[in-house]
Tab-separated table of C-alpha atoms in Angstrom:
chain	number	residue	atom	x	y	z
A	28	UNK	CA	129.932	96.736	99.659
A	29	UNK	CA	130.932	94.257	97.231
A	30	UNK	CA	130.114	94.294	93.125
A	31	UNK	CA	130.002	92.009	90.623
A	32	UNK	CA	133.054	91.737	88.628
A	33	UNK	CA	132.523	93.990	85.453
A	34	UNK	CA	129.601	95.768	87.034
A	35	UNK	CA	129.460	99.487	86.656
A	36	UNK	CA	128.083	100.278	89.976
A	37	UNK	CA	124.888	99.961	92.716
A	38	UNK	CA	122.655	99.325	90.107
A	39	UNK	CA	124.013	95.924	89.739
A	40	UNK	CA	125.414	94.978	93.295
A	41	UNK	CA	125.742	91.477	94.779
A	42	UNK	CA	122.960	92.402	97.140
A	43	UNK	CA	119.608	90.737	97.183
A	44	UNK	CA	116.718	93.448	95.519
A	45	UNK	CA	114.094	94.019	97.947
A	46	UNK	CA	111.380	96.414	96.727
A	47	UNK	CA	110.946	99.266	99.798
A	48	UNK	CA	107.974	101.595	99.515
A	49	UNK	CA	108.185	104.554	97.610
A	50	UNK	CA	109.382	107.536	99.836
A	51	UNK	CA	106.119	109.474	98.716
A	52	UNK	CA	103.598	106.528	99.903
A	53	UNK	CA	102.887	106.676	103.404
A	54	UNK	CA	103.845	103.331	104.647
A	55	UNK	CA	101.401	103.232	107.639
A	56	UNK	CA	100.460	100.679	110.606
A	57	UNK	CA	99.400	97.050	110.725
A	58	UNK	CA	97.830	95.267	112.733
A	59	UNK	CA	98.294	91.698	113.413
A	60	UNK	CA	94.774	89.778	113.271
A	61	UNK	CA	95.928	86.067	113.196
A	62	UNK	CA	94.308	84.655	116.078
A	63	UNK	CA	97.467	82.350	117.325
A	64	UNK	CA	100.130	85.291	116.656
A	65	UNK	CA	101.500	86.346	120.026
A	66	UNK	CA	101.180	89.971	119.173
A	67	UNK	CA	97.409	90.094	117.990
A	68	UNK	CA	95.340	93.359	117.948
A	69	UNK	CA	99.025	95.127	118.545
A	70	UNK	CA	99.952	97.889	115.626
A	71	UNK	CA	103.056	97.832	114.102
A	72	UNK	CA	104.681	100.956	111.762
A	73	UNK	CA	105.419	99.483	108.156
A	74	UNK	CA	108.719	99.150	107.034
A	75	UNK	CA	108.640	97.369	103.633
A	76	UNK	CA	107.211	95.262	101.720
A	77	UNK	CA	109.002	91.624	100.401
A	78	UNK	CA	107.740	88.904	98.574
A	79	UNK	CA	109.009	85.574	100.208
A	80	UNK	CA	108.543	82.123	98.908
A	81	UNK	CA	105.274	83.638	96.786
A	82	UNK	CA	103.626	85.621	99.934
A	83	UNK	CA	103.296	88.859	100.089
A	84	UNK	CA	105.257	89.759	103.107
A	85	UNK	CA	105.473	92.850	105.771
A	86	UNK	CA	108.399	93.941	107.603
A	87	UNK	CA	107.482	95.703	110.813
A	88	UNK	CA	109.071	97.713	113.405
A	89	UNK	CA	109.096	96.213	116.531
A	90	UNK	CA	110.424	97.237	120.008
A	91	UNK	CA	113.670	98.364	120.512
A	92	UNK	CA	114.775	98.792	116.795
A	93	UNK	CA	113.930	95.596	115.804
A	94	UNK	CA	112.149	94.403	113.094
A	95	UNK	CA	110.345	91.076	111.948
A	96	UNK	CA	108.201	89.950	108.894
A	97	UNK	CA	104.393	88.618	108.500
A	98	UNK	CA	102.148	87.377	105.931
A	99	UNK	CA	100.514	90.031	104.608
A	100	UNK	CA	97.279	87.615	105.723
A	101	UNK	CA	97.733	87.860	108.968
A	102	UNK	CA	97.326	91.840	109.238
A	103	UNK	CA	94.334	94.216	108.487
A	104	UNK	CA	96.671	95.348	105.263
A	105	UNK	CA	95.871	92.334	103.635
A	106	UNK	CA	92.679	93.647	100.675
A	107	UNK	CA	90.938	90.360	100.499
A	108	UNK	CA	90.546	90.187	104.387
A	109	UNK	CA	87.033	89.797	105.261
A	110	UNK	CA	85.102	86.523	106.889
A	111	UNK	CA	83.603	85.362	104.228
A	112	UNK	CA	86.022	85.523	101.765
A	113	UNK	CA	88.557	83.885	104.376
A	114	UNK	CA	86.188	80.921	104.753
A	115	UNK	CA	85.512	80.081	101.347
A	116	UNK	CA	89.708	80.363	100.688
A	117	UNK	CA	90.022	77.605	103.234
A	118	UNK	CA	87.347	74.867	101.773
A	119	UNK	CA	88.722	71.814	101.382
A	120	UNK	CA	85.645	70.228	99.779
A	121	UNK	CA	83.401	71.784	97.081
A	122	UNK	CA	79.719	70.558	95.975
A	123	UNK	CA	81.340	67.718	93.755
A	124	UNK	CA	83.874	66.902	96.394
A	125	UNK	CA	80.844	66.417	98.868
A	126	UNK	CA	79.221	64.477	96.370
A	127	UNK	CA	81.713	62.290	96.099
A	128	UNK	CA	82.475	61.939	99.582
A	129	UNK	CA	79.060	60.641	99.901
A	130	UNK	CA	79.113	58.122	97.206
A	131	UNK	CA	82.049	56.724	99.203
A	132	UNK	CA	80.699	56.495	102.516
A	133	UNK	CA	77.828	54.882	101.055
A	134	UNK	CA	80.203	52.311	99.172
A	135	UNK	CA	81.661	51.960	102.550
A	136	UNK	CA	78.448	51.204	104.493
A	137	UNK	CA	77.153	48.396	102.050
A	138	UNK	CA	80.884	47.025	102.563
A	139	UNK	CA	80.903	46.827	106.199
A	140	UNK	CA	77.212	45.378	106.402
């Protein structure tokens, strides 16, 4: 293991921090629920948790020792997972927007007459 030049020891290594759940928490299972994943309704044991690029992030074990990371979104862990609040986190339009959209395509039909 390599350290920092003038570093006292692990506490500052070279090595990237990643945040690993406490011993005491029981990590658990996930299961993926993204409907295009290849693995959906399979349960995974929980490794760790990352954050990557902004996203909350699992690490899984998967067969034979291996491991691989998903959004947090994509599994039951994820708090805010329920239909409805998954469909109004992917509007692209809101009442103004619709408004809007309409004054527009009104615009656009006295144009084209």
């Amino acid at each position: 293991m390599q350290w920092l030049v003038g570093s006292p020891g692990p506490a500052h290594s070279a090595r990237s921090k990643v945040k690993a759940l406490h011993n005491s928490e029981p990590s658990g299972c996930a299961k993926i629920k993204h409907p295009f994943h290849p693995l959906l309704d399979q349960q995974f044991p929980i490794l760790k948790t990352r954050i990557v690029s902004g996203c909350q992030t699992l690490i899984l074990q998967g067969a034979a020792n291996g491991t691989f990371a998903v959004p947090i979104e994509w599994t039951d862990q994820n708090s805010s997972f329920s239909p409805d609040h998954h469909q109004q986190e992917n509007l692209i339009l809101d009442f103004r927007g619709l408004l809007a959209l309409n004054d527009f395509l009104k615009k656009l039909d006295i144009s084209i007459k």
